[in-house]
mmCIF file of C-alpha atoms in Angstrom:
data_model
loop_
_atom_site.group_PDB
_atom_site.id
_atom_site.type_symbol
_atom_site.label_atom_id
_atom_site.label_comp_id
_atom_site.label_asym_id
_atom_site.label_seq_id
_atom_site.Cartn_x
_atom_site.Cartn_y
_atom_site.Cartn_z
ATOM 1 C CA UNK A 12 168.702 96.639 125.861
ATOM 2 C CA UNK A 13 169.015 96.000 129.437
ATOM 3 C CA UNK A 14 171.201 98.107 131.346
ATOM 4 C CA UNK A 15 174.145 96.315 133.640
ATOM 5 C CA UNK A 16 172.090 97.015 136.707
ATOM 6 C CA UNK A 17 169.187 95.117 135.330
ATOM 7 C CA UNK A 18 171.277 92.401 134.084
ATOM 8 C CA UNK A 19 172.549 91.909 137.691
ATOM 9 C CA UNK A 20 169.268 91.804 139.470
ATOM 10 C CA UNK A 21 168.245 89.205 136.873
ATOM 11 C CA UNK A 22 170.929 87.644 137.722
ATOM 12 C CA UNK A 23 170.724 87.458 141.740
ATOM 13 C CA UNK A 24 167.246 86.379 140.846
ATOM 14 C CA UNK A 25 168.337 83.676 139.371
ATOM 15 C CA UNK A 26 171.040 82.751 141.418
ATOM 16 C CA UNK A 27 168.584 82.487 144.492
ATOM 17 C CA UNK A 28 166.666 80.160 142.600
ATOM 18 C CA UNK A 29 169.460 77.749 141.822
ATOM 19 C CA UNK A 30 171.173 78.092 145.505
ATOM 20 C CA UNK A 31 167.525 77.354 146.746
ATOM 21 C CA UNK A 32 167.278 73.939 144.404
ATOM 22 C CA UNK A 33 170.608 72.704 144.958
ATOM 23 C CA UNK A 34 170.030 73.320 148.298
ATOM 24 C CA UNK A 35 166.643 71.303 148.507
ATOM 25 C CA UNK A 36 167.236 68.569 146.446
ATOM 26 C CA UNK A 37 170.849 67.844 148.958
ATOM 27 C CA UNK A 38 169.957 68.836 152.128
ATOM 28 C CA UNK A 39 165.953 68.933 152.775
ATOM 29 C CA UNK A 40 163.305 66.612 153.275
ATOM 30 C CA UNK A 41 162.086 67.750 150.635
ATOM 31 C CA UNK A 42 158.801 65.382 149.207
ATOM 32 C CA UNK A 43 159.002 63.944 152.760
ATOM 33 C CA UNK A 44 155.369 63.703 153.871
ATOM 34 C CA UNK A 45 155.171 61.152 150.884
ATOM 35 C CA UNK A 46 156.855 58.784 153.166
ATOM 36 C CA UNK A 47 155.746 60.150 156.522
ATOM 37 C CA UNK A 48 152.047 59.619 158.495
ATOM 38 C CA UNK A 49 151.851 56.249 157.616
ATOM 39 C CA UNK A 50 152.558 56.869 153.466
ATOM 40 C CA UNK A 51 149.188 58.262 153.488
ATOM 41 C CA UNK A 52 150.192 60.630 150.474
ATOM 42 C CA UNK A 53 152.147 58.262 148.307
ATOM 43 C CA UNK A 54 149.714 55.523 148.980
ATOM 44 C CA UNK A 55 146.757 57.656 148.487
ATOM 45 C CA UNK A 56 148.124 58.562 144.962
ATOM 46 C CA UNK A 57 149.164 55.051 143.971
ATOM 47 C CA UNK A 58 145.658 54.666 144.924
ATOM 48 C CA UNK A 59 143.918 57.165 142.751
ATOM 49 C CA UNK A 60 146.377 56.484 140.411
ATOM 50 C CA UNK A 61 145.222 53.271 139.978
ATOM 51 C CA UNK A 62 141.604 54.592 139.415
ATOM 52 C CA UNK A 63 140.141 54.040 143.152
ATOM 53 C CA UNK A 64 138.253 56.336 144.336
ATOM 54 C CA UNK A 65 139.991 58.936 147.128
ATOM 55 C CA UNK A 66 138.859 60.120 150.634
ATOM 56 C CA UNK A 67 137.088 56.700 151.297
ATOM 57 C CA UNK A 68 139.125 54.158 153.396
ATOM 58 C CA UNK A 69 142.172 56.002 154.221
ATOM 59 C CA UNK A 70 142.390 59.562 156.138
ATOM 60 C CA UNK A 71 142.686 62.376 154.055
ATOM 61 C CA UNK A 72 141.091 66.040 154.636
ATOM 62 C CA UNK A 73 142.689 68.043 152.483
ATOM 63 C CA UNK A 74 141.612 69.433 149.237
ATOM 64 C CA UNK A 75 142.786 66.814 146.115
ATOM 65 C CA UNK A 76 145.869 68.569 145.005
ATOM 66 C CA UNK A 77 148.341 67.306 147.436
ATOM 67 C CA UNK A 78 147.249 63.682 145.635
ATOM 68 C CA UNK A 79 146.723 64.626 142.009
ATOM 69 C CA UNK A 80 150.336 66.491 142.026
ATOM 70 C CA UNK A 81 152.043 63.156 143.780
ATOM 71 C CA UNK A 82 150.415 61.438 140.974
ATOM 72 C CA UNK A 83 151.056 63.562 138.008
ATOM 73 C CA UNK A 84 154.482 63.571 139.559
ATOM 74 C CA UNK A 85 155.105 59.267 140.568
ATOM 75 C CA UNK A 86 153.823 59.137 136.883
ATOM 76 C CA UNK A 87 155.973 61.482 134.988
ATOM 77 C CA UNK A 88 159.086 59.959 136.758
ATOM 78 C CA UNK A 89 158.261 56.618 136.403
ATOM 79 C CA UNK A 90 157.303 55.904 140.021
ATOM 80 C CA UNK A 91 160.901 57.366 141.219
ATOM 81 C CA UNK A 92 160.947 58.783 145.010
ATOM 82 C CA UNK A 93 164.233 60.715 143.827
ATOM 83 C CA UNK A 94 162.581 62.303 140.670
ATOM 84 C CA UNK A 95 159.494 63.144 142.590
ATOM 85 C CA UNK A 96 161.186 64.746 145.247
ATOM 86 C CA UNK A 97 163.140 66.352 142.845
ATOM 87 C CA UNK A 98 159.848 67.883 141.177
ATOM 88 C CA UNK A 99 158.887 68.638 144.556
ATOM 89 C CA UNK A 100 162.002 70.616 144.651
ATOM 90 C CA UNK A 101 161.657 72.803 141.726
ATOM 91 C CA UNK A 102 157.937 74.024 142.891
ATOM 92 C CA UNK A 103 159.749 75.203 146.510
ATOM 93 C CA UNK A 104 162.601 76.727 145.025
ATOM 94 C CA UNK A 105 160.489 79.195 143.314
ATOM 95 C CA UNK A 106 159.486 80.566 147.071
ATOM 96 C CA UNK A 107 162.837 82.126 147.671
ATOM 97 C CA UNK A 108 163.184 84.239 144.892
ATOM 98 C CA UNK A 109 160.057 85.260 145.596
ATOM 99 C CA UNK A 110 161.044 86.305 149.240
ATOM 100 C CA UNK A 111 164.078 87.999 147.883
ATOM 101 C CA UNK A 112 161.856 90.057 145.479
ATOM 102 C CA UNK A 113 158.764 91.353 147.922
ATOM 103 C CA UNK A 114 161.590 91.937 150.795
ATOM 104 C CA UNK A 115 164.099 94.351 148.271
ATOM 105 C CA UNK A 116 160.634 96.046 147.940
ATOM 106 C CA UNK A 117 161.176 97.346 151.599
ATOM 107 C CA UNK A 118 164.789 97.067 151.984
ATOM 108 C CA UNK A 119 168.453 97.010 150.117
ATOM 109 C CA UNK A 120 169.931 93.983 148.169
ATOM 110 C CA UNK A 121 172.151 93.066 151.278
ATOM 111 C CA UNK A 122 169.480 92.621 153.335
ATOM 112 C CA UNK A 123 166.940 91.215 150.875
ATOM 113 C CA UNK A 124 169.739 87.932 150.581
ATOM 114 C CA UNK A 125 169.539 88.100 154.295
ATOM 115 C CA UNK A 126 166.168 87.593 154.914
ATOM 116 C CA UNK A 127 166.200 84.951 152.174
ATOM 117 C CA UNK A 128 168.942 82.836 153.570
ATOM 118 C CA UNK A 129 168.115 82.718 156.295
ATOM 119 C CA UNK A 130 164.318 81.338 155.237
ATOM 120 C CA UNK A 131 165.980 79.193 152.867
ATOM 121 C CA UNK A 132 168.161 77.756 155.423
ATOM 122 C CA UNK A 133 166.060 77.647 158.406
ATOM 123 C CA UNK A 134 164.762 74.773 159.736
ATOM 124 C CA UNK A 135 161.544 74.524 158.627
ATOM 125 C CA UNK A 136 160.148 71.451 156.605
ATOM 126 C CA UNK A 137 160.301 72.236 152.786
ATOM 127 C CA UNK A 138 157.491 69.923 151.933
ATOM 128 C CA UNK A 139 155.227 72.437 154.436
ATOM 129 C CA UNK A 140 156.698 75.221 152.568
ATOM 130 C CA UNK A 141 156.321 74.241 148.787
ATOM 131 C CA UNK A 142 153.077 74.686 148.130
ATOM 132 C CA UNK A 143 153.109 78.219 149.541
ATOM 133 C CA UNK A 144 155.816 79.378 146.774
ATOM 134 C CA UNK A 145 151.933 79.419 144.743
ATOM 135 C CA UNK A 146 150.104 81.708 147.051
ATOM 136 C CA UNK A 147 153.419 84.428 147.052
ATOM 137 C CA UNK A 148 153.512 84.519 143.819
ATOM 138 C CA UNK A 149 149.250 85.459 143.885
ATOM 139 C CA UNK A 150 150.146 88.257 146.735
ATOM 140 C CA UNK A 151 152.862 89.752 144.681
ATOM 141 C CA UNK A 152 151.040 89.439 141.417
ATOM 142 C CA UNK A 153 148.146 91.532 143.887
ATOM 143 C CA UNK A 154 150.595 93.833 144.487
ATOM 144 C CA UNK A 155 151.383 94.358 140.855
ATOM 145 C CA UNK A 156 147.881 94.928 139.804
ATOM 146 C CA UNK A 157 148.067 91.286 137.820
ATOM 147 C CA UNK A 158 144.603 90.241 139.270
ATOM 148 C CA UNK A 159 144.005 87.275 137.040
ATOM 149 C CA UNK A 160 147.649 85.882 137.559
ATOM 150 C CA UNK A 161 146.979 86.321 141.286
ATOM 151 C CA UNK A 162 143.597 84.576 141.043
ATOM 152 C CA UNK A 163 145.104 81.271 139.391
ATOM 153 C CA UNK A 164 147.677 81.142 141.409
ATOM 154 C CA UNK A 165 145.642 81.551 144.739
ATOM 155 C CA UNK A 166 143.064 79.240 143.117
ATOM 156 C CA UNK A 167 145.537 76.327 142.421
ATOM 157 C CA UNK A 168 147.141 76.925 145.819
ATOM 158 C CA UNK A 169 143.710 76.847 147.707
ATOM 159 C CA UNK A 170 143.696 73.352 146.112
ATOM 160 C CA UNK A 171 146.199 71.647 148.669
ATOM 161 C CA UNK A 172 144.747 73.724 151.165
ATOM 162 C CA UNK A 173 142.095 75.874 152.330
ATOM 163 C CA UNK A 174 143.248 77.694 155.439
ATOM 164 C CA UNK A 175 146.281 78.968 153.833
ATOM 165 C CA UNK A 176 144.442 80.029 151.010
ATOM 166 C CA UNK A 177 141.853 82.644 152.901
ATOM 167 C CA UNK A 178 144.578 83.517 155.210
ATOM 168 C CA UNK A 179 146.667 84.857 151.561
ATOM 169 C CA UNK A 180 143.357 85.957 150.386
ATOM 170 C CA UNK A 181 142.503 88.598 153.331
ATOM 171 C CA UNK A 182 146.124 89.618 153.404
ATOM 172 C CA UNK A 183 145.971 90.278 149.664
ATOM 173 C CA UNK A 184 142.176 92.504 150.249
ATOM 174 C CA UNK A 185 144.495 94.267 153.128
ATOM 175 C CA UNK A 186 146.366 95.735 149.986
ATOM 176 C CA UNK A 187 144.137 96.183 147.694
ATOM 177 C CA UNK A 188 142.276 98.473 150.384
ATOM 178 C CA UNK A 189 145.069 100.114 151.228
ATOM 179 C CA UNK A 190 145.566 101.109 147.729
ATOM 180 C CA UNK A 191 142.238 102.030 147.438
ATOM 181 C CA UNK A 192 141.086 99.370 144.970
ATOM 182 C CA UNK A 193 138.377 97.233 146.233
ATOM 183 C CA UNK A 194 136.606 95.940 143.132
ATOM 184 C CA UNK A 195 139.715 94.264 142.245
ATOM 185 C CA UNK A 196 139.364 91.877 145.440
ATOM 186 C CA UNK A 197 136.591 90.424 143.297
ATOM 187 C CA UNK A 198 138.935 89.882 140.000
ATOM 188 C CA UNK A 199 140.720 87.537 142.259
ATOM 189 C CA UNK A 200 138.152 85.937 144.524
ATOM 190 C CA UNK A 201 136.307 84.707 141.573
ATOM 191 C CA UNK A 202 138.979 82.646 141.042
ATOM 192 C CA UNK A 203 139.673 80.077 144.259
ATOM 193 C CA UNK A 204 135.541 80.343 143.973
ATOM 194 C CA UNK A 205 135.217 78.630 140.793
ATOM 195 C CA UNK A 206 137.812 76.017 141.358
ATOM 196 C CA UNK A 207 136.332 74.814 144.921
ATOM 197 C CA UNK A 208 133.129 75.244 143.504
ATOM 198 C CA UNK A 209 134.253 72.399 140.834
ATOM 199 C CA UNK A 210 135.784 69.975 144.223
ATOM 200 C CA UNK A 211 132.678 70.362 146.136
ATOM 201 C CA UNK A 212 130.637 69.510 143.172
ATOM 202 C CA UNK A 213 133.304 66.349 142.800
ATOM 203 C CA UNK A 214 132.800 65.671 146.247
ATOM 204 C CA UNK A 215 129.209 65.664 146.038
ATOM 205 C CA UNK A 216 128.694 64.107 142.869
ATOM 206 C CA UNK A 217 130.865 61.360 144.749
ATOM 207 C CA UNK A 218 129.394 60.994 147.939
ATOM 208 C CA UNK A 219 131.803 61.872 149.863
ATOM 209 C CA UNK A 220 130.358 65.861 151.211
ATOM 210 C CA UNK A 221 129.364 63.905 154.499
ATOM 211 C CA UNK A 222 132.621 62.232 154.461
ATOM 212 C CA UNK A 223 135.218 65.039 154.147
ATOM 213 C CA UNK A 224 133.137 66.943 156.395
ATOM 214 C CA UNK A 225 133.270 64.190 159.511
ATOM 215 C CA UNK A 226 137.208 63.985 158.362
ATOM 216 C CA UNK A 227 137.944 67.451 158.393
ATOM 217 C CA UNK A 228 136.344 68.247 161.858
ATOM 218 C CA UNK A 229 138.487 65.209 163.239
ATOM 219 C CA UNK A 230 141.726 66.545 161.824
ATOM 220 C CA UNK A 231 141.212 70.033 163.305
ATOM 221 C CA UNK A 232 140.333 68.864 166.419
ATOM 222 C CA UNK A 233 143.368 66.465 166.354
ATOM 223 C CA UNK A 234 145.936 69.262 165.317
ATOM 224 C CA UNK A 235 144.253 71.037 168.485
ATOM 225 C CA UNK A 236 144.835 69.053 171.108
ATOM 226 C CA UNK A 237 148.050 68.223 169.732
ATOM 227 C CA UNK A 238 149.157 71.775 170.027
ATOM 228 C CA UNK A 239 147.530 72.192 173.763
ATOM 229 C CA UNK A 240 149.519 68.918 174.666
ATOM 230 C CA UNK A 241 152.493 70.453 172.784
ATOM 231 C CA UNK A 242 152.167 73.786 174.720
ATOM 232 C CA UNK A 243 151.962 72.294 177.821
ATOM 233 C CA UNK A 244 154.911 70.790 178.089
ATOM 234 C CA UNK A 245 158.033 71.851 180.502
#
């Protein structure tokens, strides 16, 4: 039986969760870089969807997840914008309770729903934020000492993208060496390894290594002059 204390932390728990949802299926742009840069999501689905084959003739240098989860998605709902966003919108709301969780670690329940709102209602993009509700959930699995939850969920995660993915990765070996438990860093790293293993075998298998290598060195360099011209700026 679960005490009333435990029945009202389950409860907040929930709660975040369904504040965050409401919240991004009324008032974010939630599902919005399906309709942004050109379509190049939505129409790179549609695409593979439609059994062509991805990363040739329009520009794409992330890993295949952002695509395969638009399409599992567009198909699911019936090629509905709404419902897709709406899916969109159930993955991102599971980042909040998340936040609430790891921060109570450190701090009271007050200040826990603090933190939260004010990441919930900050203005950052939710469809840059969505994804990231998977690579949370691997750091506070880590923290837990549930390596193989933490390894699926980092895997999956590294598959819309890579950068995020080792940056999660060395913050969850930070842990594990402060809590003196290094061989665990491999019950997780095996994980991410496999599955990009598998998409550069695709990618190779495909043709495409030389490809997504010429892309991805374009796209960095693009992001970095766009932040130089960004920074210097009056």
């Amino acid at each position: 039986m679960w005490s009333a204390a435990s029945r009202f932390k389950s409860n907040l728990v929930v709660l975040v969760f369904l504040i965050s949802l409401i919240k991004l299926i009324l008032f974010a742009q939630i599902g919005a870089k399906m309709l942004t840069d050109d379509g190049q999501n939505f129409i790179g689905a549609v695409r593979f969807s439609a059994g062509e084959q991805p990363y040739r003739d329009y520009q794409n240098f992330f890993p295949p997840m952002s695509d395969i989860f638009t399409i599992a998605a567009l198909k699911s709902t019936n090629f509905s914008i709404g419902l897709t966003r709406g899916m969109y919108a159930i993955v991102a709301a599971g980042l909040f309770p998340l936040v609430y969780i790891l921060t109570k670690r450190l701090s009271n329940i007050p200040t826990s729903l603090l933190i939260t709102a004010l990441v919930l209602f900050s203005d950052v993009r939710a469809d840059l934020l969505f994804f990231n509700t998977l690579f949370l959930a691997s750091f506070w699995w880590t923290y837990r000492g549930k390596f193989k939850h933490a390894g699926l969920a980092l895997a999956l995660g590294s598959l819309w993208r890579w950068e995020l993915a080792a940056t999660w990765f060395v913050a969850e070996a930070v842990v594990l060496l402060i809590k003196k438990t290094p061989k665990n860093i491999a019950k997780i790293a095996i994980f991410p390894f496999v599955a990009n293993v598998i998409v550069v075998g695709w990618l190779y298998k495909s043709d495409l290594i030389g490809w997504y290598l010429k892309h991805l060195q374009v796209g960095v360099l693009a992001k970095g002059i766009y932040s130089i011209n960004w920074l210097s700026q009056e």
